[in-house]
Amino acid sequence: MAAVSPEAERYVERFAAFVEASPSSFHAVRAVADALDAAGFSGHDESDVWPAICGGARGYALRDGALIAWRAGADVAASSPVRVLGCHTDSPGFVLKPQSDFTTEGWAQAGVEIYGGPLLNSWLDRDLAFAGRVVTREGSARLVRTGAVARIPQLAIHLDREVNNGLTLARQRHTQPVIGVAGASALGLLAEAAGVDADEIAGLDVRLADTQSPGRVGADREFLASPRLDNLSSVFAGLDALLAAEPAPGAISILAAFDHEELGSESRSGASGPFLEDVLARLRAGLGASVEDAARALAESWCMSADAGHAVHPNYPERHDPHVRPQPGSGPMLKINANQRYASDAHGASLWERCCADAGAPAQRFVSSNDVPCGSTIGPLTATRIGIRTVDVGVPLLSMHSARELVHVEDLHGLARIAASFFAGA
Ligand code: ZN
């Protein structure tokens, strides 16, 4: 097995730092915005007047846990097509409930609600932080992040000798973390982290996050074990590509990172909401586009919807299609589903092949077994909402929706290279 390439080594180091900076979707968009600021992009508040865009324009807008950034190529015009790299900033896990502090048998605990579809067992016995945002009574929002303060404890085997015959977790009773002994308070910890008094905090959007840093494993250190690979693997690939790739002349590159995908995307910052449509309309208006111009532009535009997928699992090979077997290290995947759980079609496959060839990156394909229901992504939602041609892609993982997922580092880097070719107009 070949060792990891120096380019992938450098990429994965930057990616791991991004994951550590992004314990919540709010932190993830802040980390993306910081990188964009450093590269000369200007942030636009949605309530401000946006300037008209011209060749070379670079900007972005934030909406809660979502971000849309754009980079215009030379000679952009009213009918310039867009190339959108779509992805999501959220990951399944746990969210702090209101009035979260309670005490049981002398233990201080925090009430949490399950967010999306995590593998519950993977969150047991981990060193967990709180991370997200708080909003004060005056309406000012602050990012917050504590150290490792919480743990969802397993039951000792001595108290349940049957546990290895099948673990069943009650979603309310067995998932509540301990945060100390009587008197400890999650709200108090968050107020301290935010630098405000607890009674100034009016609202919380706060998650549990695993505090263990991403780490390399494998005989050749070829894997990265990390939280939130679904879907920070795609967010970072899109950011890296947007910064690296000069857009094709007369085209606009767009990074669209949505929140709430793990819940079905139905929110103002989710892919079923109007955020992308709103930004596209404002960019079009800034180019002086007519209805005719906008329609012509859309017909030539593309969305590459990037989201993590499944590598073939060595211990459960029967769960996968018997012939299409995504391997770790063989490249990102084109994801195909006849029932439009993925938006890829034959034209999408053609675009994907061009991008992979241009990047010189290996790639493979994913399709589900007919016996196992297929997941979905933002791809079909964006295609339905905007009418834009869309192709679904992503890196192959093991243990998707675990608190700690696994990916081959060459696949991570491959996605960034292919995304760069997509932006460059391949
Ligand atoms: Zn995902």
CSV table of C-alpha atoms and ligand atoms in Angstrom, one decimal:
chain,number,residue,atom,x,y,z
A,1,MET,CA,0.0,0.0,0.0
A,2,ALA,CA,1.5,3.3,-1.1
A,3,ALA,CA,2.0,5.9,1.6
A,4,VAL,CA,-0.2,9.0,1.6
A,5,SER,CA,1.0,11.7,-0.9
A,6,PRO,CA,2.6,14.9,0.5
A,7,GLU,CA,-0.3,17.0,-1.0
A,8,ALA,CA,-2.9,14.9,0.8
A,9,GLU,CA,-0.9,15.1,4.0
A,10,ARG,CA,-0.9,18.9,3.8
A,11,TYR,CA,-4.6,18.9,3.0
A,12,VAL,CA,-5.7,16.6,5.8
A,13,GLU,CA,-3.7,18.7,8.3
A,14,ARG,CA,-5.7,21.8,7.3
A,15,PHE,CA,-8.9,19.8,7.2
A,16,ALA,CA,-8.4,18.4,10.7
A,17,ALA,CA,-7.9,22.0,12.0
A,18,PHE,CA,-11.1,23.0,10.3
A,19,VAL,CA,-13.0,20.2,12.0
A,20,GLU,CA,-11.6,21.2,15.3
A,21,ALA,CA,-12.7,24.8,14.7
A,22,SER,CA,-16.2,23.6,13.7
A,23,PRO,CA,-18.0,21.9,16.6
A,24,SER,CA,-21.3,23.3,15.5
A,25,SER,CA,-22.8,24.6,12.2
A,26,PHE,CA,-22.4,28.1,13.6
A,27,HIS,CA,-18.7,27.6,14.2
A,28,ALA,CA,-18.3,26.0,10.8
A,29,VAL,CA,-19.7,29.0,8.9
A,30,ARG,CA,-17.6,31.3,11.0
A,31,ALA,CA,-14.5,29.2,10.2
A,32,VAL,CA,-15.4,29.4,6.5
A,33,ALA,CA,-16.0,33.1,6.7
A,34,ASP,CA,-12.7,33.7,8.4
A,35,ALA,CA,-10.9,31.9,5.6
A,36,LEU,CA,-12.8,33.9,3.0
A,37,ASP,CA,-12.0,37.2,4.8
A,38,ALA,CA,-8.3,36.3,4.7
A,39,ALA,CA,-8.6,35.7,1.0
A,40,GLY,CA,-10.1,39.0,0.3
A,41,PHE,CA,-13.8,38.1,0.1
A,42,SER,CA,-16.2,40.7,1.5
A,43,GLY,CA,-19.0,39.6,3.8
A,44,HIS,CA,-22.5,41.1,3.0
A,45,ASP,CA,-25.2,41.4,5.5
A,46,GLU,CA,-28.5,40.4,4.0
A,47,SER,CA,-30.1,43.6,5.3
A,48,ASP,CA,-27.5,45.8,3.5
A,49,VAL,CA,-27.6,47.0,-0.1
A,50,TRP,CA,-25.2,44.8,-2.1
A,51,PRO,CA,-22.9,46.3,-4.7
A,52,ALA,CA,-23.2,45.3,-8.3
A,53,ILE,CA,-20.8,42.5,-9.2
A,54,CYS,CA,-18.2,42.5,-11.9
A,55,GLY,CA,-15.4,40.2,-13.1
A,56,GLY,CA,-13.3,39.0,-10.1
A,57,ALA,CA,-15.9,40.0,-7.5
A,58,ARG,CA,-15.7,37.9,-4.3
A,59,GLY,CA,-18.3,37.9,-1.6
A,60,TYR,CA,-20.3,35.9,0.9
A,61,ALA,CA,-23.4,36.1,3.1
A,62,LEU,CA,-24.2,34.2,6.3
A,63,ARG,CA,-27.6,33.1,7.4
A,64,ASP,CA,-27.5,31.5,10.9
A,65,GLY,CA,-25.7,28.1,10.3
A,66,ALA,CA,-25.5,28.5,6.5
A,67,LEU,CA,-23.2,30.4,4.2
A,68,ILE,CA,-23.2,31.2,0.5
A,69,ALA,CA,-20.0,32.5,-1.1
A,70,TRP,CA,-19.4,33.6,-4.7
A,71,ARG,CA,-16.4,34.3,-6.9
A,72,ALA,CA,-17.0,35.8,-10.3
A,73,GLY,CA,-14.7,34.9,-13.3
A,74,ALA,CA,-13.5,37.4,-15.8
A,75,ASP,CA,-16.1,38.9,-18.1
A,76,VAL,CA,-19.1,38.0,-16.2
A,77,ALA,CA,-22.3,39.1,-17.8
A,78,ALA,CA,-26.1,39.1,-17.1
A,79,SER,CA,-26.5,35.6,-18.5
A,80,SER,CA,-23.3,34.1,-16.9
A,81,PRO,CA,-23.9,30.6,-15.6
A,82,VAL,CA,-23.1,29.5,-12.0
A,83,ARG,CA,-21.3,26.5,-10.8
A,84,VAL,CA,-22.6,25.7,-7.3
A,85,LEU,CA,-20.8,23.4,-4.8
A,86,GLY,CA,-23.6,22.5,-2.4
A,87,CYS,CA,-23.0,20.9,1.0
A,88,HIS,CA,-24.2,21.0,4.6
A,89,THR,CA,-22.7,22.2,7.8
A,90,ASP,CA,-24.7,20.1,10.4
A,91,SER,CA,-24.1,16.6,11.7
A,92,PRO,CA,-26.3,14.4,13.8
A,93,GLY,CA,-26.0,14.4,17.5
A,94,PHE,CA,-27.6,16.1,20.5
A,95,VAL,CA,-29.0,19.5,21.2
A,96,LEU,CA,-29.4,21.1,24.6
A,97,LYS,CA,-33.1,21.4,25.7
A,98,PRO,CA,-34.5,24.5,27.4
A,99,GLN,CA,-34.4,24.5,31.2
A,100,SER,CA,-31.7,21.9,30.8
A,101,ASP,CA,-30.3,21.7,34.3
A,102,PHE,CA,-31.6,18.9,36.5
A,103,THR,CA,-30.3,16.6,39.3
A,104,THR,CA,-30.6,12.8,39.6
A,105,GLU,CA,-29.3,10.9,42.6
A,106,GLY,CA,-26.8,13.6,43.4
A,107,TRP,CA,-25.6,13.9,39.8
A,108,ALA,CA,-26.0,17.1,37.8
A,109,GLN,CA,-27.3,16.4,34.3
A,110,ALA,CA,-28.2,18.3,31.2
A,111,GLY,CA,-31.4,17.7,29.3
A,112,VAL,CA,-30.7,17.0,25.6
A,113,GLU,CA,-32.8,16.3,22.5
A,114,ILE,CA,-31.7,14.0,19.7
A,115,TYR,CA,-30.7,15.9,16.5
A,116,GLY,CA,-31.1,13.9,13.3
A,117,GLY,CA,-30.1,10.3,13.2
A,118,PRO,CA,-26.9,9.7,15.2
A,119,LEU,CA,-25.6,6.2,16.0
A,120,LEU,CA,-26.6,6.6,19.7
A,121,ASN,CA,-24.2,4.0,21.0
A,122,SER,CA,-21.2,5.9,19.5
A,123,TRP,CA,-21.8,8.8,21.8
A,124,LEU,CA,-21.5,6.8,25.0
A,125,ASP,CA,-18.5,7.3,27.2
A,126,ARG,CA,-17.0,10.1,25.2
A,127,ASP,CA,-15.6,13.4,26.5
A,128,LEU,CA,-18.2,16.0,25.3
A,129,ALA,CA,-18.3,19.8,25.1
A,130,PHE,CA,-21.2,22.1,24.6
A,131,ALA,CA,-20.9,24.3,21.4
A,132,GLY,CA,-23.2,26.6,19.5
A,133,ARG,CA,-24.6,30.1,20.0
A,134,VAL,CA,-26.4,32.0,22.7
A,135,VAL,CA,-28.5,35.1,22.1
A,136,THR,CA,-28.9,37.6,24.9
A,137,ARG,CA,-32.1,39.4,25.9
A,138,GLU,CA,-30.8,42.5,24.0
A,139,GLY,CA,-30.6,40.2,20.9
A,140,SER,CA,-26.8,39.9,20.5
A,141,ALA,CA,-25.6,36.5,19.4
A,142,ARG,CA,-22.4,34.9,20.5
A,143,LEU,CA,-20.6,31.7,19.6
A,144,VAL,CA,-20.0,29.6,22.7
A,145,ARG,CA,-17.8,26.5,23.3
A,146,THR,CA,-16.9,24.8,26.6
A,147,GLY,CA,-14.2,22.3,27.3
A,148,ALA,CA,-15.0,18.6,27.9
A,149,VAL,CA,-17.7,18.9,30.6
A,150,ALA,CA,-20.2,16.2,29.8
A,151,ARG,CA,-20.5,12.4,29.3
A,152,ILE,CA,-23.3,10.0,28.5
A,153,PRO,CA,-22.3,7.1,30.7
A,154,GLN,CA,-22.7,3.4,29.8
A,155,LEU,CA,-24.1,1.0,32.3
A,156,ALA,CA,-21.5,-1.4,33.7
A,157,ILE,CA,-21.8,-4.9,32.4
A,158,HIS,CA,-22.2,-6.2,35.9
A,159,LEU,CA,-25.5,-4.4,36.1
A,160,ASP,CA,-26.7,-5.9,32.7
A,161,ARG,CA,-25.2,-9.2,31.8
A,162,GLU,CA,-27.3,-9.4,28.6
A,163,VAL,CA,-26.0,-6.1,27.1
A,164,ASN,CA,-23.8,-7.8,24.5
A,165,ASN,CA,-26.8,-9.7,23.1
A,166,GLY,CA,-28.2,-6.4,21.9
A,167,LEU,CA,-28.0,-2.9,23.4
A,168,THR,CA,-31.2,-0.9,23.5
A,169,LEU,CA,-31.1,2.7,24.5
A,170,ALA,CA,-34.3,4.5,25.5
A,171,ARG,CA,-34.1,7.8,23.5
A,172,GLN,CA,-35.0,10.0,26.5
A,173,ARG,CA,-33.9,8.2,29.6
A,174,HIS,CA,-30.6,6.7,28.5
A,175,THR,CA,-29.2,9.6,26.6
A,176,GLN,CA,-28.9,12.4,29.2
A,177,PRO,CA,-25.3,13.4,30.0
A,178,VAL,CA,-23.9,14.0,33.4
A,179,ILE,CA,-22.1,17.3,33.8
A,180,GLY,CA,-21.0,17.1,37.5
A,181,VAL,CA,-22.3,16.7,40.9
A,182,ALA,CA,-25.3,18.6,42.3
A,183,GLY,CA,-24.9,22.3,41.8
A,184,ALA,CA,-23.2,22.2,38.4
A,185,SER,CA,-25.1,24.0,35.6
A,186,ALA,CA,-24.9,23.7,31.8
A,187,LEU,CA,-26.4,27.2,31.6
A,188,GLY,CA,-23.8,28.5,34.0
A,189,LEU,CA,-21.0,26.9,31.9
A,190,LEU,CA,-22.4,28.5,28.8
A,191,ALA,CA,-22.7,31.9,30.4
A,192,GLU,CA,-19.1,31.7,31.5
A,193,ALA,CA,-18.0,30.7,28.0
A,194,ALA,CA,-20.0,33.6,26.5
A,195,GLY,CA,-18.8,36.1,29.0
A,196,VAL,CA,-22.3,37.1,30.1
A,197,ASP,CA,-24.5,36.5,33.2
A,198,ALA,CA,-26.7,33.5,33.0
A,199,ASP,CA,-29.8,35.6,33.4
A,200,GLU,CA,-28.8,37.7,30.3
A,201,ILE,CA,-29.1,34.6,28.1
A,202,ALA,CA,-32.5,34.4,26.4
A,203,GLY,CA,-32.0,31.6,23.9
A,204,LEU,CA,-29.6,28.8,23.2
A,205,ASP,CA,-28.8,26.8,20.0
A,206,VAL,CA,-26.2,24.5,21.6
A,207,ARG,CA,-25.1,21.0,20.7
A,208,LEU,CA,-23.0,18.3,22.3
A,209,ALA,CA,-19.6,17.9,20.5
A,210,ASP,CA,-16.9,15.2,20.9
A,211,THR,CA,-13.7,16.8,22.1
A,212,GLN,CA,-11.3,14.2,20.8
A,213,SER,CA,-9.2,15.6,18.0
A,214,PRO,CA,-9.2,14.0,14.6
A,215,GLY,CA,-6.5,11.3,14.5
A,216,ARG,CA,-4.7,9.2,11.9
A,217,VAL,CA,-5.1,5.4,11.9
A,218,GLY,CA,-4.1,2.6,9.5
A,219,ALA,CA,-1.0,0.7,8.7
A,220,ASP,CA,0.2,3.6,6.5
A,221,ARG,CA,-1.7,6.3,8.5
A,222,GLU,CA,-4.0,6.3,5.5
A,223,PHE,CA,-7.2,6.9,7.4
A,224,LEU,CA,-8.6,9.9,9.3
A,225,ALA,CA,-10.9,9.1,12.3
A,226,SER,CA,-12.8,12.2,13.0
A,227,PRO,CA,-16.2,13.6,14.1
A,228,ARG,CA,-18.4,15.4,11.6
A,229,LEU,CA,-16.8,14.0,8.4
A,230,ASP,CA,-20.5,14.0,7.3
A,231,ASN,CA,-20.4,16.6,6.0
A,232,LEU,CA,-17.4,18.9,6.9
A,233,SER,CA,-15.5,16.7,4.3
A,234,SER,CA,-17.5,18.4,1.6
A,235,VAL,CA,-17.7,21.9,3.2
A,236,PHE,CA,-13.9,22.1,3.4
A,237,ALA,CA,-13.4,20.6,-0.1
A,238,GLY,CA,-15.7,23.3,-1.5
A,239,LEU,CA,-13.9,26.1,0.5
A,240,ASP,CA,-10.5,24.9,-0.6
A,241,ALA,CA,-11.6,24.7,-4.3
A,242,LEU,CA,-13.3,28.1,-4.2
A,243,LEU,CA,-10.1,29.7,-3.0
A,244,ALA,CA,-7.8,27.7,-5.3
A,245,ALA,CA,-9.6,27.7,-8.6
A,246,GLU,CA,-9.9,30.7,-10.9
A,247,PRO,CA,-13.5,30.5,-12.2
A,248,ALA,CA,-14.0,29.8,-15.9
A,249,PRO,CA,-14.2,33.1,-17.8
A,250,GLY,CA,-17.8,34.3,-17.9
A,251,ALA,CA,-18.9,32.0,-15.0
A,252,ILE,CA,-19.5,32.4,-11.3
A,253,SER,CA,-18.3,29.9,-8.7
A,254,ILE,CA,-20.6,29.5,-5.7
A,255,LEU,CA,-20.1,27.6,-2.4
A,256,ALA,CA,-23.5,26.9,-0.8
A,257,ALA,CA,-23.2,25.4,2.7
A,258,PHE,CA,-26.6,24.8,4.2
A,259,ASP,CA,-27.7,23.9,7.8
A,260,HIS,CA,-30.3,21.3,8.9
A,261,GLU,CA,-29.7,18.7,6.2
A,262,GLU,CA,-29.8,16.0,8.9
A,263,LEU,CA,-33.4,17.0,9.7
A,264,GLY,CA,-34.6,17.2,6.2
A,265,SER,CA,-33.5,20.7,5.2
A,266,GLU,CA,-36.8,22.5,5.9
A,267,SER,CA,-35.7,25.8,7.5
A,268,ARG,CA,-34.7,29.3,6.4
A,269,SER,CA,-31.0,28.2,6.4
A,270,GLY,CA,-31.7,24.7,5.0
A,271,ALA,CA,-31.5,23.7,1.4
A,272,SER,CA,-35.3,23.6,1.1
A,273,GLY,CA,-35.4,27.2,2.2
A,274,PRO,CA,-34.9,30.2,-0.1
A,275,PHE,CA,-31.3,31.2,0.8
A,276,LEU,CA,-29.6,30.1,-2.4
A,277,GLU,CA,-32.5,31.4,-4.6
A,278,ASP,CA,-32.3,34.8,-2.7
A,279,VAL,CA,-28.6,35.1,-3.2
A,280,LEU,CA,-28.8,34.1,-6.9
A,281,ALA,CA,-31.6,36.7,-7.5
A,282,ARG,CA,-29.5,39.4,-5.9
A,283,LEU,CA,-26.3,38.5,-7.9
A,284,ARG,CA,-28.4,38.5,-11.1
A,285,ALA,CA,-29.9,41.9,-10.2
A,286,GLY,CA,-26.4,43.1,-9.6
A,287,LEU,CA,-25.5,42.0,-13.2
A,288,GLY,CA,-28.6,43.8,-14.6
A,289,ALA,CA,-30.1,40.5,-15.7
A,290,SER,CA,-33.6,40.3,-17.3
A,291,VAL,CA,-35.9,37.3,-16.8
A,292,GLU,CA,-34.6,36.0,-20.1
A,293,ASP,CA,-30.9,36.4,-19.0
A,294,ALA,CA,-31.6,34.6,-15.8
A,295,ALA,CA,-33.4,31.7,-17.5
A,296,ARG,CA,-30.5,31.3,-20.0
A,297,ALA,CA,-27.9,31.4,-17.2
A,298,LEU,CA,-29.7,28.7,-15.3
A,299,ALA,CA,-30.0,26.4,-18.3
A,300,GLU,CA,-26.2,26.5,-18.5
A,301,SER,CA,-25.6,26.2,-14.7
A,302,TRP,CA,-24.6,23.2,-12.6
A,303,CYS,CA,-24.8,22.2,-8.9
A,304,MET,CA,-22.4,19.6,-7.6
A,305,SER,CA,-24.0,18.4,-4.4
A,306,ALA,CA,-21.3,17.0,-2.2
A,307,ASP,CA,-22.1,14.8,0.8
A,308,ALA,CA,-20.4,11.8,2.4
A,309,GLY,CA,-21.4,8.3,1.3
A,310,HIS,CA,-20.7,4.7,2.2
A,311,ALA,CA,-17.6,2.7,1.6
A,312,VAL,CA,-18.2,-1.1,1.4
A,313,HIS,CA,-18.1,-2.4,5.0
A,314,PRO,CA,-15.9,-5.4,5.4
A,315,ASN,CA,-18.0,-6.9,8.3
A,316,TYR,CA,-21.3,-6.2,6.6
A,317,PRO,CA,-20.7,-6.7,2.8
A,318,GLU,CA,-24.2,-8.0,2.3
A,319,ARG,CA,-25.6,-4.5,3.0
A,320,HIS,CA,-24.1,-3.1,-0.2
A,321,ASP,CA,-24.9,-3.5,-3.9
A,322,PRO,CA,-23.3,-6.9,-4.9
A,323,HIS,CA,-21.4,-5.4,-7.8
A,324,VAL,CA,-20.7,-1.7,-7.0
A,325,ARG,CA,-18.3,-1.8,-4.1
A,326,PRO,CA,-16.8,1.6,-3.2
A,327,GLN,CA,-13.3,1.1,-1.8
A,328,PRO,CA,-11.3,3.3,0.6
A,329,GLY,CA,-8.6,5.2,-1.3
A,330,SER,CA,-10.1,4.7,-4.7
A,331,GLY,CA,-11.5,8.2,-4.9
A,332,PRO,CA,-14.7,10.1,-4.2
A,333,MET,CA,-18.0,8.7,-5.5
A,334,LEU,CA,-20.6,9.7,-8.0
A,335,LYS,CA,-23.9,8.8,-6.2
A,336,ILE,CA,-26.7,7.4,-8.3
A,337,ASN,CA,-30.3,6.5,-7.3
A,338,ALA,CA,-33.1,5.7,-9.8
A,339,ASN,CA,-35.7,7.1,-7.3
A,340,GLN,CA,-34.0,10.5,-7.2
A,341,ARG,CA,-32.8,10.3,-3.7
A,342,TYR,CA,-29.7,11.5,-5.5
A,343,ALA,CA,-30.1,14.0,-8.4
A,344,SER,CA,-27.3,12.5,-10.6
A,345,ASP,CA,-28.3,11.6,-14.1
A,346,ALA,CA,-26.4,10.6,-17.3
A,347,HIS,CA,-25.4,14.3,-18.0
A,348,GLY,CA,-24.3,14.5,-14.4
A,349,ALA,CA,-22.1,11.4,-14.9
A,350,SER,CA,-20.6,13.1,-17.9
A,351,LEU,CA,-19.8,16.3,-16.0
A,352,TRP,CA,-18.3,14.2,-13.2
A,353,GLU,CA,-16.0,12.3,-15.5
A,354,ARG,CA,-14.8,15.5,-17.0
A,355,CYS,CA,-14.0,17.0,-13.6
A,356,CYS,CA,-12.2,13.9,-12.4
A,357,ALA,CA,-10.2,13.6,-15.6
A,358,ASP,CA,-9.2,17.3,-15.4
A,359,ALA,CA,-8.2,16.9,-11.8
A,360,GLY,CA,-6.3,13.7,-12.6
A,361,ALA,CA,-8.1,12.1,-9.6
A,362,PRO,CA,-9.5,8.6,-9.4
A,363,ALA,CA,-13.2,8.2,-8.7
A,364,GLN,CA,-15.8,5.5,-8.2
A,365,ARG,CA,-19.6,5.1,-8.1
A,366,PHE,CA,-22.1,4.4,-5.4
A,367,VAL,CA,-25.5,2.8,-5.7
A,368,SER,CA,-27.6,1.2,-2.9
A,369,SER,CA,-28.6,-2.4,-2.5
A,370,ASN,CA,-32.3,-2.7,-3.4
A,371,ASP,CA,-32.8,-4.3,0.1
A,372,VAL,CA,-31.5,-1.2,1.9
A,373,PRO,CA,-33.3,2.1,1.7
A,374,CYS,CA,-31.1,4.9,0.2
A,375,GLY,CA,-30.2,8.0,2.1
A,376,SER,CA,-30.7,11.4,0.5
A,377,THR,CA,-28.9,14.7,0.2
A,378,ILE,CA,-29.5,18.4,-0.6
A,379,GLY,CA,-29.0,17.6,-4.3
A,380,PRO,CA,-32.6,16.7,-5.2
A,381,LEU,CA,-33.9,19.6,-3.1
A,382,THR,CA,-31.7,22.2,-4.8
A,383,ALA,CA,-32.6,20.7,-8.2
A,384,THR,CA,-36.3,20.8,-7.4
A,385,ARG,CA,-36.2,24.3,-5.9
A,386,ILE,CA,-33.9,26.1,-8.4
A,387,GLY,CA,-34.3,23.9,-11.5
A,388,ILE,CA,-30.5,23.6,-11.8
A,389,ARG,CA,-28.9,20.5,-13.2
A,390,THR,CA,-27.4,18.7,-10.3
A,391,VAL,CA,-24.9,15.8,-9.7
A,392,ASP,CA,-24.5,14.1,-6.3
A,393,VAL,CA,-21.1,13.1,-5.2
A,394,GLY,CA,-19.1,12.6,-2.0
A,395,VAL,CA,-16.3,10.7,-0.2
A,396,PRO,CA,-16.8,7.1,1.0
A,397,LEU,CA,-16.9,6.7,4.8
A,398,LEU,CA,-17.2,3.9,7.3
A,399,SER,CA,-19.4,4.5,10.3
A,400,MET,CA,-21.5,7.3,8.9
A,401,HIS,CA,-23.4,9.2,11.7
A,402,SER,CA,-21.1,7.8,14.4
A,403,ALA,CA,-19.6,10.3,16.8
A,404,ARG,CA,-16.3,9.3,15.1
A,405,GLU,CA,-16.4,8.4,11.4
A,406,LEU,CA,-13.6,7.1,9.2
A,407,VAL,CA,-12.3,8.2,5.8
A,408,HIS,CA,-9.3,7.6,3.6
A,409,VAL,CA,-7.2,10.8,3.4
A,410,GLU,CA,-6.6,10.5,-0.4
A,411,ASP,CA,-10.4,10.5,-0.9
A,412,LEU,CA,-10.7,13.7,1.1
A,413,HIS,CA,-8.1,15.4,-0.9
A,414,GLY,CA,-9.4,14.0,-4.2
A,415,LEU,CA,-12.8,15.7,-3.6
A,416,ALA,CA,-11.2,19.1,-3.2
A,417,ARG,CA,-9.2,18.6,-6.4
A,418,ILE,CA,-12.3,17.5,-8.4
A,419,ALA,CA,-14.3,20.4,-6.9
A,420,ALA,CA,-11.6,22.8,-8.1
A,421,SER,CA,-11.9,21.4,-11.6
A,422,PHE,CA,-15.6,21.8,-11.4
A,423,PHE,CA,-15.2,25.5,-10.5
A,424,ALA,CA,-12.6,26.0,-13.2
A,425,GLY,CA,-15.2,24.9,-15.8
A,426,ALA,CA,-14.2,21.3,-16.7
B,1,ZN,ZN,-24.6,14.3,5.1
